[in-house]
PDB file of C-alpha atoms in Angstrom:
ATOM      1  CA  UNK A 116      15.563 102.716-126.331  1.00  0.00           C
ATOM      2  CA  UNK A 117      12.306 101.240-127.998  1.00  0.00           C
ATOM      3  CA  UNK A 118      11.923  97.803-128.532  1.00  0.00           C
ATOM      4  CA  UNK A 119       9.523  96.363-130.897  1.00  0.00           C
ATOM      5  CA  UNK A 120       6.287  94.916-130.077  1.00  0.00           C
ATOM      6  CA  UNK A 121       5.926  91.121-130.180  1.00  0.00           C
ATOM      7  CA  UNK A 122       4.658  89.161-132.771  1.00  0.00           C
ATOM      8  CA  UNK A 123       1.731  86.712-132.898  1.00  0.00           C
ATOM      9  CA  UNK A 124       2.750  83.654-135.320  1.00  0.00           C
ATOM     10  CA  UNK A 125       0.967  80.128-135.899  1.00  0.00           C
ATOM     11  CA  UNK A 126       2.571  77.721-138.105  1.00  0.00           C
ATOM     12  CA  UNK A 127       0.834  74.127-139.048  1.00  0.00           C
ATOM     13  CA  UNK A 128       2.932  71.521-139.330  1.00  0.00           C
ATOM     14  CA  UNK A 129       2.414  67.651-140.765  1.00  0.00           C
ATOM     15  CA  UNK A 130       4.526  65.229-138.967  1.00  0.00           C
ATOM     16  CA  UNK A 131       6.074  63.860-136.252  1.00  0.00           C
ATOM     17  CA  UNK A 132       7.124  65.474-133.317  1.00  0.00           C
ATOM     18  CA  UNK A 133      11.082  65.370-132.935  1.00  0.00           C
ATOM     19  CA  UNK A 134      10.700  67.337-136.676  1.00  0.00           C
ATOM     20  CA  UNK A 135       8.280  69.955-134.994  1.00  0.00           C
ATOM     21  CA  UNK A 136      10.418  70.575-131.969  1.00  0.00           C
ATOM     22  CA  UNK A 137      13.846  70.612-134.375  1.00  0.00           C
ATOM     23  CA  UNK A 138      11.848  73.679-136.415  1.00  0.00           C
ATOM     24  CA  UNK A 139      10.729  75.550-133.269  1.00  0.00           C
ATOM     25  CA  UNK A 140      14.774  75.413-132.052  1.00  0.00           C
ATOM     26  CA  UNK A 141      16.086  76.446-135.555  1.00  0.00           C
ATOM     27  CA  UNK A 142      13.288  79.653-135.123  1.00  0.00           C
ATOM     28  CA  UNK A 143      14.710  80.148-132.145  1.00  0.00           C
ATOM     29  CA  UNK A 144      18.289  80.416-133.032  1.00  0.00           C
ATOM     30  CA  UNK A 145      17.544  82.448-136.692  1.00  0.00           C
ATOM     31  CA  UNK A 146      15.507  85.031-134.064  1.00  0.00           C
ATOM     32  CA  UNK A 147      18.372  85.428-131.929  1.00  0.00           C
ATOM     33  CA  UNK A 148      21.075  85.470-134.432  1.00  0.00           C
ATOM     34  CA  UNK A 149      19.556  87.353-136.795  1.00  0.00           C
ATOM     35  CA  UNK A 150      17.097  89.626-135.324  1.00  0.00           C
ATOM     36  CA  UNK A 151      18.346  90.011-131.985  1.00  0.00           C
ATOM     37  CA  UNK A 152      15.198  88.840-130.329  1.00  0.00           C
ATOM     38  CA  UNK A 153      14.287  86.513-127.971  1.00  0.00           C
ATOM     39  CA  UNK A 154      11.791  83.158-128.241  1.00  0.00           C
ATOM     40  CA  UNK A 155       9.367  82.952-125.001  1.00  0.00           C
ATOM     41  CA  UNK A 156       9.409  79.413-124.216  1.00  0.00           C
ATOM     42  CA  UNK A 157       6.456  80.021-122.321  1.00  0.00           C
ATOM     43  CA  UNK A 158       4.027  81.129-125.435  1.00  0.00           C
ATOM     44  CA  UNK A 159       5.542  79.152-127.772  1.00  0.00           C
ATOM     45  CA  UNK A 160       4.068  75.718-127.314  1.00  0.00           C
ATOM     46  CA  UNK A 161       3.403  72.483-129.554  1.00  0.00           C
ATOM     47  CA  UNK A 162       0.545  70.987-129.936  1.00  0.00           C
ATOM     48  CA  UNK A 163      -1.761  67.967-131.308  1.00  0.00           C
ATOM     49  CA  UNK A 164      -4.200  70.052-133.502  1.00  0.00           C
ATOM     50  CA  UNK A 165      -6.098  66.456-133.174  1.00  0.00           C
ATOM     51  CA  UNK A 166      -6.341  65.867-128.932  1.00  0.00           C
ATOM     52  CA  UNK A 167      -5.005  69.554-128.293  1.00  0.00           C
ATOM     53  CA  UNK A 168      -6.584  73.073-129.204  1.00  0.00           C
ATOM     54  CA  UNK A 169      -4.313  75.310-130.089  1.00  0.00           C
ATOM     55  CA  UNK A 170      -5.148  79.120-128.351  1.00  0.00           C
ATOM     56  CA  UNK A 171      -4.226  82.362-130.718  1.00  0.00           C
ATOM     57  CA  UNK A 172      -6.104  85.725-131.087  1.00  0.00           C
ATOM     58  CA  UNK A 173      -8.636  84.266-128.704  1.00  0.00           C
ATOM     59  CA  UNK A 174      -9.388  81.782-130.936  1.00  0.00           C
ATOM     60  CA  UNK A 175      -9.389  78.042-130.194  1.00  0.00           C
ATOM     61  CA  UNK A 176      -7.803  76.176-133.873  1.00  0.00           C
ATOM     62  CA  UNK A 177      -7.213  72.374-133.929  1.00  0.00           C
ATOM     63  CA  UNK A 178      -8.386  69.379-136.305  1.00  0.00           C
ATOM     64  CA  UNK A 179     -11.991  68.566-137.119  1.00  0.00           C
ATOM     65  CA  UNK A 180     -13.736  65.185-136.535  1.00  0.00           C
ATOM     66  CA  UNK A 181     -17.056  63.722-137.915  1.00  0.00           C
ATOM     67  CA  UNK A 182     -17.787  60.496-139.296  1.00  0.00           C
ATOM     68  CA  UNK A 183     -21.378  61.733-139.777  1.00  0.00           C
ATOM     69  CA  UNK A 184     -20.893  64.956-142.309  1.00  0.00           C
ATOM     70  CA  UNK A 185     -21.091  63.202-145.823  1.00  0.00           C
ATOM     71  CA  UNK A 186     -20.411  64.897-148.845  1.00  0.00           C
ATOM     72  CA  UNK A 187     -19.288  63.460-152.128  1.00  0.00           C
ATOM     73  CA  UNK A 188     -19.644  59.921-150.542  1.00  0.00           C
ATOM     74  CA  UNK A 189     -16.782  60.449-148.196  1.00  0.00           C
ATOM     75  CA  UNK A 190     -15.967  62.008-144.746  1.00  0.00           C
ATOM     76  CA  UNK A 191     -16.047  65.883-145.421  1.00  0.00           C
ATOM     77  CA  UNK A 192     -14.752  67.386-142.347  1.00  0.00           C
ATOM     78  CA  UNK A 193     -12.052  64.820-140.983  1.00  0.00           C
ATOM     79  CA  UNK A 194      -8.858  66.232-140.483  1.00  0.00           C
ATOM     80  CA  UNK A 195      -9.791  69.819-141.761  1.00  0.00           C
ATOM     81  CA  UNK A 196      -8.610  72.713-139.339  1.00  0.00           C
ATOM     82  CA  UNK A 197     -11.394  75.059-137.514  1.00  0.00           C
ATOM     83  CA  UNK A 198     -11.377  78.313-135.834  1.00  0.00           C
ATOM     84  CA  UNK A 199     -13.899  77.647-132.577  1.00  0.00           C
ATOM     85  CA  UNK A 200     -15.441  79.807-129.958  1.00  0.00           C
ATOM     86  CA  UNK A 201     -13.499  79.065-126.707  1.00  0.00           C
ATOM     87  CA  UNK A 202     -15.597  77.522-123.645  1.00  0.00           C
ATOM     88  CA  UNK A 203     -13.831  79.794-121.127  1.00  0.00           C
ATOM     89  CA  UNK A 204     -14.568  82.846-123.119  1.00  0.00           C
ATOM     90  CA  UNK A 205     -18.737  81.942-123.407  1.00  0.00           C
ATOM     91  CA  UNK A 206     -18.064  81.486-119.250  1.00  0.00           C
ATOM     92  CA  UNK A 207     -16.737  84.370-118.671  1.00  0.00           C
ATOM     93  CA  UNK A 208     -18.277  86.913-120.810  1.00  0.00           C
ATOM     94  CA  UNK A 209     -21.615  85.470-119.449  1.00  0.00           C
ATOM     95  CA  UNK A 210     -19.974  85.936-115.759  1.00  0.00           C
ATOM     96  CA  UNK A 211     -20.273  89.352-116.193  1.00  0.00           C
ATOM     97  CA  UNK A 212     -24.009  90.088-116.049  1.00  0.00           C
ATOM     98  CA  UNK A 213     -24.856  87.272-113.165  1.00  0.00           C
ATOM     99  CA  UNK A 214     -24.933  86.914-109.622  1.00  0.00           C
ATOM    100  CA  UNK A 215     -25.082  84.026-107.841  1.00  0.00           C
ATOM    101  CA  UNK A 216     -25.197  81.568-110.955  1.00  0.00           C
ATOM    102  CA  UNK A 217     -28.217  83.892-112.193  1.00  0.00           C
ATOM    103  CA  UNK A 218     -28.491  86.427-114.870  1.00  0.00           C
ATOM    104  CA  UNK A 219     -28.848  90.016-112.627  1.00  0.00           C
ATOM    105  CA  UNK A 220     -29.174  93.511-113.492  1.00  0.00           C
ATOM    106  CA  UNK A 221     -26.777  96.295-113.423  1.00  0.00           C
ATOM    107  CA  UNK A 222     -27.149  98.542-110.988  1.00  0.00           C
ATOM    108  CA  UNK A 223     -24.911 100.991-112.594  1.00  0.00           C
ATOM    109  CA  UNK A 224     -27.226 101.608-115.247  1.00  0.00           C
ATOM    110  CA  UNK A 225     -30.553 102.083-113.340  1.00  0.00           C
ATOM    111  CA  UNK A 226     -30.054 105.669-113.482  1.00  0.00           C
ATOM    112  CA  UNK A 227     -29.526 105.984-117.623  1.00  0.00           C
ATOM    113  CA  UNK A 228     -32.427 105.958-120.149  1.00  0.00           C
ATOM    114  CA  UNK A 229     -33.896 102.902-121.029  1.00  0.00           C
ATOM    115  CA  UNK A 230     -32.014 103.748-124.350  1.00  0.00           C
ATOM    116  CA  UNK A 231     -28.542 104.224-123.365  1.00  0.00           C
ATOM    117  CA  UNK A 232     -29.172 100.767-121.542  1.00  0.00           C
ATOM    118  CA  UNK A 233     -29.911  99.334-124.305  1.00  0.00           C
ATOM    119  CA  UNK A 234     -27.783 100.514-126.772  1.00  0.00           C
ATOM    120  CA  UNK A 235     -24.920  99.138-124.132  1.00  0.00           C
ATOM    121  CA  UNK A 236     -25.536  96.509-124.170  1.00  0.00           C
ATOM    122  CA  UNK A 237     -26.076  96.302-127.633  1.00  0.00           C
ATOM    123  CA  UNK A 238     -22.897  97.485-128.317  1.00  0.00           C
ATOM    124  CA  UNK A 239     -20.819  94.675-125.531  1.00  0.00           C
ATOM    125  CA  UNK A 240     -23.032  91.773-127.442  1.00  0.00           C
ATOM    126  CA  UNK A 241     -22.550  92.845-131.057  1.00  0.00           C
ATOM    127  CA  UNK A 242     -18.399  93.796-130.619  1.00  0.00           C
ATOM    128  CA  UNK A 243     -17.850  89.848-129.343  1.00  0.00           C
ATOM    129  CA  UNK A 244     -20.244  88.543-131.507  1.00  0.00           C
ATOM    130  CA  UNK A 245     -18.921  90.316-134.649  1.00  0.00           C
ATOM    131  CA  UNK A 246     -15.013  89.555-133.118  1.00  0.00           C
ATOM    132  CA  UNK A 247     -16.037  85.558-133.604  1.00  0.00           C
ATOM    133  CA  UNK A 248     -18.279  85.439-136.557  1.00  0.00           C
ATOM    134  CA  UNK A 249     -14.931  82.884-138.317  1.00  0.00           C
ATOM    135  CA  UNK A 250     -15.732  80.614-135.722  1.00  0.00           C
ATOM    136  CA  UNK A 251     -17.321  76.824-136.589  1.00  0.00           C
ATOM    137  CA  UNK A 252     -19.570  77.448-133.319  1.00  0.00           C
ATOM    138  CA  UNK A 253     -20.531  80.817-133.142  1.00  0.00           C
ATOM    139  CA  UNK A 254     -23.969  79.877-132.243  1.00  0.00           C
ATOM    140  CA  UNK A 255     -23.130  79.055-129.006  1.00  0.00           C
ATOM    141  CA  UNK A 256     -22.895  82.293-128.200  1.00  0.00           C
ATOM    142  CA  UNK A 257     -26.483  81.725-128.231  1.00  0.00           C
ATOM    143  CA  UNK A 258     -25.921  81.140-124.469  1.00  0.00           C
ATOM    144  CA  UNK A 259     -24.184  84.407-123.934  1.00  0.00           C
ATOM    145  CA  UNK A 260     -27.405  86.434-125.371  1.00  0.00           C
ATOM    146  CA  UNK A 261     -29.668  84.969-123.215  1.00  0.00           C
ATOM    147  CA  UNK A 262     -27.577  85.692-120.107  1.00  0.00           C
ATOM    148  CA  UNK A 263     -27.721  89.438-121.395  1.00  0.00           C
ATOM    149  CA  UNK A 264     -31.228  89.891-123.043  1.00  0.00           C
ATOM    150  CA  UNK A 265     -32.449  89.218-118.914  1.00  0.00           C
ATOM    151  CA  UNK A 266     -29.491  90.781-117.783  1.00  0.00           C
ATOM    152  CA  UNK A 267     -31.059  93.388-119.549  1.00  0.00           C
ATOM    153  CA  UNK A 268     -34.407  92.701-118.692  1.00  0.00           C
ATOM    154  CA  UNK A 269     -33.622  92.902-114.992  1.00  0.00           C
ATOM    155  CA  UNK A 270     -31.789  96.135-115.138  1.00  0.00           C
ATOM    156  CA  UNK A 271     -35.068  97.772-117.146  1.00  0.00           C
ATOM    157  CA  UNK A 272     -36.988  96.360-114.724  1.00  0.00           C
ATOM    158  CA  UNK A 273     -35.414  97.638-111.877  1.00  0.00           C
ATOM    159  CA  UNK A 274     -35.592 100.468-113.005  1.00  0.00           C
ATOM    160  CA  UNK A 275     -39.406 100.936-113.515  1.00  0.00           C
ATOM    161  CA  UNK A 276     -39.944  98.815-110.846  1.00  0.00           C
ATOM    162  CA  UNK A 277     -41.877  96.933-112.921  1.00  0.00           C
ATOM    163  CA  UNK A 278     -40.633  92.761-113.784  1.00  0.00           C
ATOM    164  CA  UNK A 279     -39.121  91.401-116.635  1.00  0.00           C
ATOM    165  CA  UNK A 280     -42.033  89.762-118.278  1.00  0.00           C
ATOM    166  CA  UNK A 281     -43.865  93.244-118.452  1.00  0.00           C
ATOM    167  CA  UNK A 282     -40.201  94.522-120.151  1.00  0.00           C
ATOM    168  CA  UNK A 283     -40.441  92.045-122.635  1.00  0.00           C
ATOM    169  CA  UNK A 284     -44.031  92.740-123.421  1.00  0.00           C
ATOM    170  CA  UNK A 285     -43.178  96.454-124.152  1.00  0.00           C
ATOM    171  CA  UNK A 286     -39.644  96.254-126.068  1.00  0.00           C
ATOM    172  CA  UNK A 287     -39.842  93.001-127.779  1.00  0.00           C
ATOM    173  CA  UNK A 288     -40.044  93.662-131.728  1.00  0.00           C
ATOM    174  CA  UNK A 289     -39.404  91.157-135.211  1.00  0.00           C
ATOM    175  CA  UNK A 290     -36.606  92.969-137.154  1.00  0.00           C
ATOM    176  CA  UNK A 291     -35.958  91.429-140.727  1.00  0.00           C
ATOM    177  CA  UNK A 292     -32.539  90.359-140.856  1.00  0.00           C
ATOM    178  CA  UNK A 293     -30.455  88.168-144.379  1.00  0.00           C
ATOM    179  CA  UNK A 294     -31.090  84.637-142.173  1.00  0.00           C
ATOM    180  CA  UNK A 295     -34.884  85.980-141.619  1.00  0.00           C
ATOM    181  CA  UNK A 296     -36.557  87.528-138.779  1.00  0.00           C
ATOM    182  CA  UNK A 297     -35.353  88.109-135.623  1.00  0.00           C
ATOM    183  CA  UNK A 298     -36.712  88.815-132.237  1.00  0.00           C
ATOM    184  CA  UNK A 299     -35.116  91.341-130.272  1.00  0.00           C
ATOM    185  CA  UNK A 300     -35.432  94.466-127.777  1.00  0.00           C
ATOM    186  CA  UNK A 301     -35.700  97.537-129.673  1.00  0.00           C
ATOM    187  CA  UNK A 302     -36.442 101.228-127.846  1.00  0.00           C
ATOM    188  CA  UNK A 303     -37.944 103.755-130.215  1.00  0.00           C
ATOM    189  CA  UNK A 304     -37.021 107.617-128.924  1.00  0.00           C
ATOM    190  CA  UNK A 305     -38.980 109.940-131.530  1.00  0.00           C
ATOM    191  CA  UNK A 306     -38.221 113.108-132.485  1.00  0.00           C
ATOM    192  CA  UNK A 307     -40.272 116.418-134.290  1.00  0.00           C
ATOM    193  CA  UNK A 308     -39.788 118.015-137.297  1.00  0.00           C
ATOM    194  CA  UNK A 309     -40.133 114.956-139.561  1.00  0.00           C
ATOM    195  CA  UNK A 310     -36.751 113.667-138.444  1.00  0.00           C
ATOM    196  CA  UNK A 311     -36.018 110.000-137.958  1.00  0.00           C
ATOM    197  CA  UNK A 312     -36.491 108.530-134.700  1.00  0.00           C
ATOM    198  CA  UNK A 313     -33.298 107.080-132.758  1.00  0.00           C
ATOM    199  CA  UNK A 314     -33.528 103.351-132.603  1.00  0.00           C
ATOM    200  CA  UNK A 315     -31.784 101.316-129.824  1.00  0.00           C
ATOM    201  CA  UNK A 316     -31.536  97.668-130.555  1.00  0.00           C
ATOM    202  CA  UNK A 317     -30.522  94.347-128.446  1.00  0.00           C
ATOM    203  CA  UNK A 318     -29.863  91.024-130.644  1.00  0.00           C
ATOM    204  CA  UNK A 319     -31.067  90.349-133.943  1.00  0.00           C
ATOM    205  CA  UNK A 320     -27.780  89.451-135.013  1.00  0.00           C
ATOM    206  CA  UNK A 321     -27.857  86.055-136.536  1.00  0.00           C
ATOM    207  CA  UNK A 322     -25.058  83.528-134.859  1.00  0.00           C
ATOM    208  CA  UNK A 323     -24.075  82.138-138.003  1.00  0.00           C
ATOM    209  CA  UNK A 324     -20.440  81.806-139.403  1.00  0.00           C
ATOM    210  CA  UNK A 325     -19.472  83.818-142.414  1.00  0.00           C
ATOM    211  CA  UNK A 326     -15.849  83.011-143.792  1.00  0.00           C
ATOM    212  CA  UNK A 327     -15.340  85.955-144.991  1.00  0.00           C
ATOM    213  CA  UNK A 328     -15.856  87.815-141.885  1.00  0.00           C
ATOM    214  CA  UNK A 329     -13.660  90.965-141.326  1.00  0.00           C
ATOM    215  CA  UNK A 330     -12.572  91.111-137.877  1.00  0.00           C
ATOM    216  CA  UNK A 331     -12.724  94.679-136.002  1.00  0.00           C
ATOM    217  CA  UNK A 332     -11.268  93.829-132.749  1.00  0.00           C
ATOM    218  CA  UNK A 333     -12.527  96.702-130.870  1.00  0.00           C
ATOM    219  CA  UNK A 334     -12.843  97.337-126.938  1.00  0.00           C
ATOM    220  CA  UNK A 335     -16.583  97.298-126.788  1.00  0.00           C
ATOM    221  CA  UNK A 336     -18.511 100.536-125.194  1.00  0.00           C
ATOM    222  CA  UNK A 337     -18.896  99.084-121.355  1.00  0.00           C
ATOM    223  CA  UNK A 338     -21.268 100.744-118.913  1.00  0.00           C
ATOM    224  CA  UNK A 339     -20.477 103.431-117.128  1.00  0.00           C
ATOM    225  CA  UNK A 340     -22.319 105.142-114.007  1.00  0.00           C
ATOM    226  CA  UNK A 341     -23.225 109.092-115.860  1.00  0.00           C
ATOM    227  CA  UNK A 342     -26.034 109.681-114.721  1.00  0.00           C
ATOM    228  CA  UNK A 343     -27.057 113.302-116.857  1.00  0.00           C
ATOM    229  CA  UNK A 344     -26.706 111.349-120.599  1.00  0.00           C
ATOM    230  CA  UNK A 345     -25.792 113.431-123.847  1.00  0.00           C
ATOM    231  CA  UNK A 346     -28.298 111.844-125.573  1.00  0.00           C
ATOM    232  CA  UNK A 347     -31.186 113.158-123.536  1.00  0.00           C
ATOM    233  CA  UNK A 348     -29.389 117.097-123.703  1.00  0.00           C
ATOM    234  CA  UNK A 349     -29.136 116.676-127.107  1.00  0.00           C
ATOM    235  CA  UNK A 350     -32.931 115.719-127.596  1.00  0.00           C
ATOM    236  CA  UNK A 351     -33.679 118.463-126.142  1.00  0.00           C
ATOM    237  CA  UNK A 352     -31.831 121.064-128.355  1.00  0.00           C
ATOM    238  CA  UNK A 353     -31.056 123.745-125.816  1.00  0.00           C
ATOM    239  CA  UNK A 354     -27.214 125.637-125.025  1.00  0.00           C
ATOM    240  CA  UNK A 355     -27.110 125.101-121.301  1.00  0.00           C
ATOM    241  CA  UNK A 356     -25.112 128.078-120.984  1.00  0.00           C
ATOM    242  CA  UNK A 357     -27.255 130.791-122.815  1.00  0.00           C
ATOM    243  CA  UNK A 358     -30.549 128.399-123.293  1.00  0.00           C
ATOM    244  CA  UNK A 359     -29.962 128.906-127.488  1.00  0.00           C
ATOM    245  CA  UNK A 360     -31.740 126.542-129.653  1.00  0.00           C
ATOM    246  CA  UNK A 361     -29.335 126.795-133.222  1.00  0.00           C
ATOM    247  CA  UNK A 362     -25.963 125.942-133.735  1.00  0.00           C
ATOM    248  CA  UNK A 363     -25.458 123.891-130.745  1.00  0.00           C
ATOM    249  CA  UNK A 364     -21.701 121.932-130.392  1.00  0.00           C
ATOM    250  CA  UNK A 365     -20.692 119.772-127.223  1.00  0.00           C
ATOM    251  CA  UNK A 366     -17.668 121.007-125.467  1.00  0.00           C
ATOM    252  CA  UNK A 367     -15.757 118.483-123.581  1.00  0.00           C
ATOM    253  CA  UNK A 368     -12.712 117.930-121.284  1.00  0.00           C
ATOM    254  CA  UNK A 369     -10.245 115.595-121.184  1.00  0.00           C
ATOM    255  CA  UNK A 370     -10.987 114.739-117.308  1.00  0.00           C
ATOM    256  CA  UNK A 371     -12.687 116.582-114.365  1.00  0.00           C
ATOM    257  CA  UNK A 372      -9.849 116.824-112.362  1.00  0.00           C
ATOM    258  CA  UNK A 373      -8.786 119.652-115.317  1.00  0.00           C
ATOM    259  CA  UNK A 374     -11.233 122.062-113.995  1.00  0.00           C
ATOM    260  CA  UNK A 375      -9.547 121.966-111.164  1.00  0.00           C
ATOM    261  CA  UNK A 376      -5.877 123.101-112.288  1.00  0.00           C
ATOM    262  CA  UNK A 377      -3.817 125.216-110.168  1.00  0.00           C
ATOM    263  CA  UNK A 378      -3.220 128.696-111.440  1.00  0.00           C
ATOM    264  CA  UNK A 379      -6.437 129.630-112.655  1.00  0.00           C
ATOM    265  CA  UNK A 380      -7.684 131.880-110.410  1.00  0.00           C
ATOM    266  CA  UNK A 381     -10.910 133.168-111.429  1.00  0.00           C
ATOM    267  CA  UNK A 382     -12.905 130.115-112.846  1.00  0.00           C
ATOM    268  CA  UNK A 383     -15.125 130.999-115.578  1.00  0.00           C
ATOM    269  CA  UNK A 384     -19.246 130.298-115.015  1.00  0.00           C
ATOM    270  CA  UNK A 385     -18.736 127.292-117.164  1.00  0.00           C
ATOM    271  CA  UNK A 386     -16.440 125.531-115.210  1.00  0.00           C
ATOM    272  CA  UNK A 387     -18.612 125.846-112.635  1.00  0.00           C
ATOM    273  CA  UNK A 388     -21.794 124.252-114.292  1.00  0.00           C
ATOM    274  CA  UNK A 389     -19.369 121.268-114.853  1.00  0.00           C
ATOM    275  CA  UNK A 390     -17.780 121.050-111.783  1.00  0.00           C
ATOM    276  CA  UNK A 391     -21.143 121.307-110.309  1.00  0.00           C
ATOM    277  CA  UNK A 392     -22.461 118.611-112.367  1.00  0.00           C
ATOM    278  CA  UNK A 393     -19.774 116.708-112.386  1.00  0.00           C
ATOM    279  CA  UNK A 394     -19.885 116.077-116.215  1.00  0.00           C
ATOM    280  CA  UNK A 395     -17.503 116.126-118.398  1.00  0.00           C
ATOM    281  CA  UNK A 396     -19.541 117.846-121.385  1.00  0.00           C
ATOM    282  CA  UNK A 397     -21.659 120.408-122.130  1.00  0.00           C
ATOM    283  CA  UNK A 398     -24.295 121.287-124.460  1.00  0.00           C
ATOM    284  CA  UNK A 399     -23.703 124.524-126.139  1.00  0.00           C
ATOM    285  CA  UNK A 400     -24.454 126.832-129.121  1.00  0.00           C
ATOM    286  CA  UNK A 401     -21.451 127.777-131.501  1.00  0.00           C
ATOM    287  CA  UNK A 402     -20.915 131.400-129.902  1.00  0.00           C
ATOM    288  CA  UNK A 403     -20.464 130.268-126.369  1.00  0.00           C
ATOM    289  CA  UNK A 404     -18.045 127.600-127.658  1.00  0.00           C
ATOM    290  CA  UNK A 405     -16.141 129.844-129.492  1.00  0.00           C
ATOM    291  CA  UNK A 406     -16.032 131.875-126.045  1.00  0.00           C
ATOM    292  CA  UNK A 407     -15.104 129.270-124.296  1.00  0.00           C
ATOM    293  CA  UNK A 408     -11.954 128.546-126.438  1.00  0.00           C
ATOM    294  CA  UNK A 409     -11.023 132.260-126.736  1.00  0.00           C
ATOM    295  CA  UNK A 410     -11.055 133.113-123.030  1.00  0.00           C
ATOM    296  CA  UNK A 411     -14.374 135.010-123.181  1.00  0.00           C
ATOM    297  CA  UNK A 412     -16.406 135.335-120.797  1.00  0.00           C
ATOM    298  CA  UNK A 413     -20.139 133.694-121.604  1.00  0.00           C
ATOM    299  CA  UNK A 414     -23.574 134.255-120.709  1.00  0.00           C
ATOM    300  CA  UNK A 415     -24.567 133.387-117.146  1.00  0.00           C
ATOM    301  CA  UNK A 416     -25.293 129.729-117.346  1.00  0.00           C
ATOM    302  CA  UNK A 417     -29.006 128.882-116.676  1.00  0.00           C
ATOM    303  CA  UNK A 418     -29.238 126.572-113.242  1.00  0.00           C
TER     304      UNK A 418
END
């Protein structure tokens, strides 16, 4: 039997409250009567939106208070309910790229192109950022960026064995952005044939709320330890079974433990090259994919 998934709900509520505790028991009893489902006591809580934040979404809500925001000769904000950027969140998101109370690098990434190291970390910053961008404070976020722009810094570093001013020096770039410009890290990898270069960018994502924001609540890319990148095979436009140069595809499986299933006997050459690699893709032209997927046997794959 399937059971439905539980539902988020916030309701506001002016008054005292006995009345706000009387409506969260006659929910209660219309969900169990009616629907058949159950109220957690434990998530459903009451609270002062004025002393108390209220948590939902990952969102901190509760009342607004400034005596010093004037407009129209009165007290603008007072009393006016904001989404906020929770403390604990900034903590531990910036947790994740320090040691010891210090931004550090990654040594997981040491082995990927200063590109793919980029665009990772590109892609953790901008997913939160983009996740909070309703929030009063998203500019303290602010503090997160740092913590990963020398995260970053650190990780390209160590990986040159070079130091994080010299990093800076080479990477940092002014993008134009709608607030203005922006510093940020940006790695250029060109390419021939009058194509456009691939760009890899950290920050220049202004930290200011729009209230109009649409929310995509996605898990954001996180770094992984591959140390043969796609990118770099693709660049350099070559099957890696028959060394073609047109048509090429990227063949994939689901996990590496596949190649390994019982009951094939003889493994075909490409199964090999990944095994032996230990990747999970491969480079390849259009024929020896279509081979692949037939049961053919392919070219011998070059070492």
């Amino acid at each position: 039997m399937r059971f439905p998934p539980p539902t988020l709900r916030l309701l506001g509520f002016a008054g005292p409250k006995h009345e706000a505790e009387e409506i969260k028991s006659k929910i209660g009893a219309f969900l169990h009567d009616e629907l058949k489902l159950e109220l957690s006591e434990s998530k459903t809580v009451i609270t002062h939106a004025t002393s108390q934040a209220a948590h939902f979404l990952g969102y901190e809500i509760r009342a607004q208070h400034s005596d010093t925001k004037i407009t129209r000769n009165r007290r603008a904000v007072n009393g006016a309910i904001g989404l906020f950027v929770p403390r604990q969140v900034i903590r531990h998101k910036c947790a994740l790229y320090m040691s010891k109370g210090q931004p550090a690098q990654r040594g997981m990434l040491l082995h990927d192109e200063d590109f793919t190291i980029v665009a990772k970390y590109q892609a953790e910053y901008r997913g939160l950022v983009q996740y909070y961008l309703l929030a009063q404070d998203v500019f303290r976020l602010g503090r997160l960026q740092w913590v990963m722009e020398t995260s970053l810094l650190k990780t390209l570093a160590g990986k040159h064995r070079s130091t994080v001013t010299k990093m800076a020096r080479k990477y940092k770039s002014t993008v134009e952005t709608p607030e203005g410009p922006r510093t940020c890290l940006t790695v250029t990898v060109p390419r021939d044939r009058g194509r456009k270069p691939l760009v890899a960018r950290f920050g220049g994502i202004p930290l200011k709320r729009q209230r109009k924001a649409v929310l995509t609540d996605r898990r954001p890319v996180m770094a992984s330890a591959k140390r043969n990148e796609l990118i770099h095979r693709l660049i350099a436009e070559c099957c890696e079974i028959c060394e073609a140069r047109t048509n090429l595809e990227v063949h994939h499986v689901r996990k590496l433990a596949d190649l390994n299933r019982p009951g094939r006997r003889d493994k075909p050459d490409w199964v090999h090259l990944m095994a032996k690699r230990r990747r999970k893709t491969l480079v390849i032209c259009r024929r020896c994919h279509e081979d692949i997927h037939a049961g053919r046997g392919t070219a011998p794959p070059r070492k």
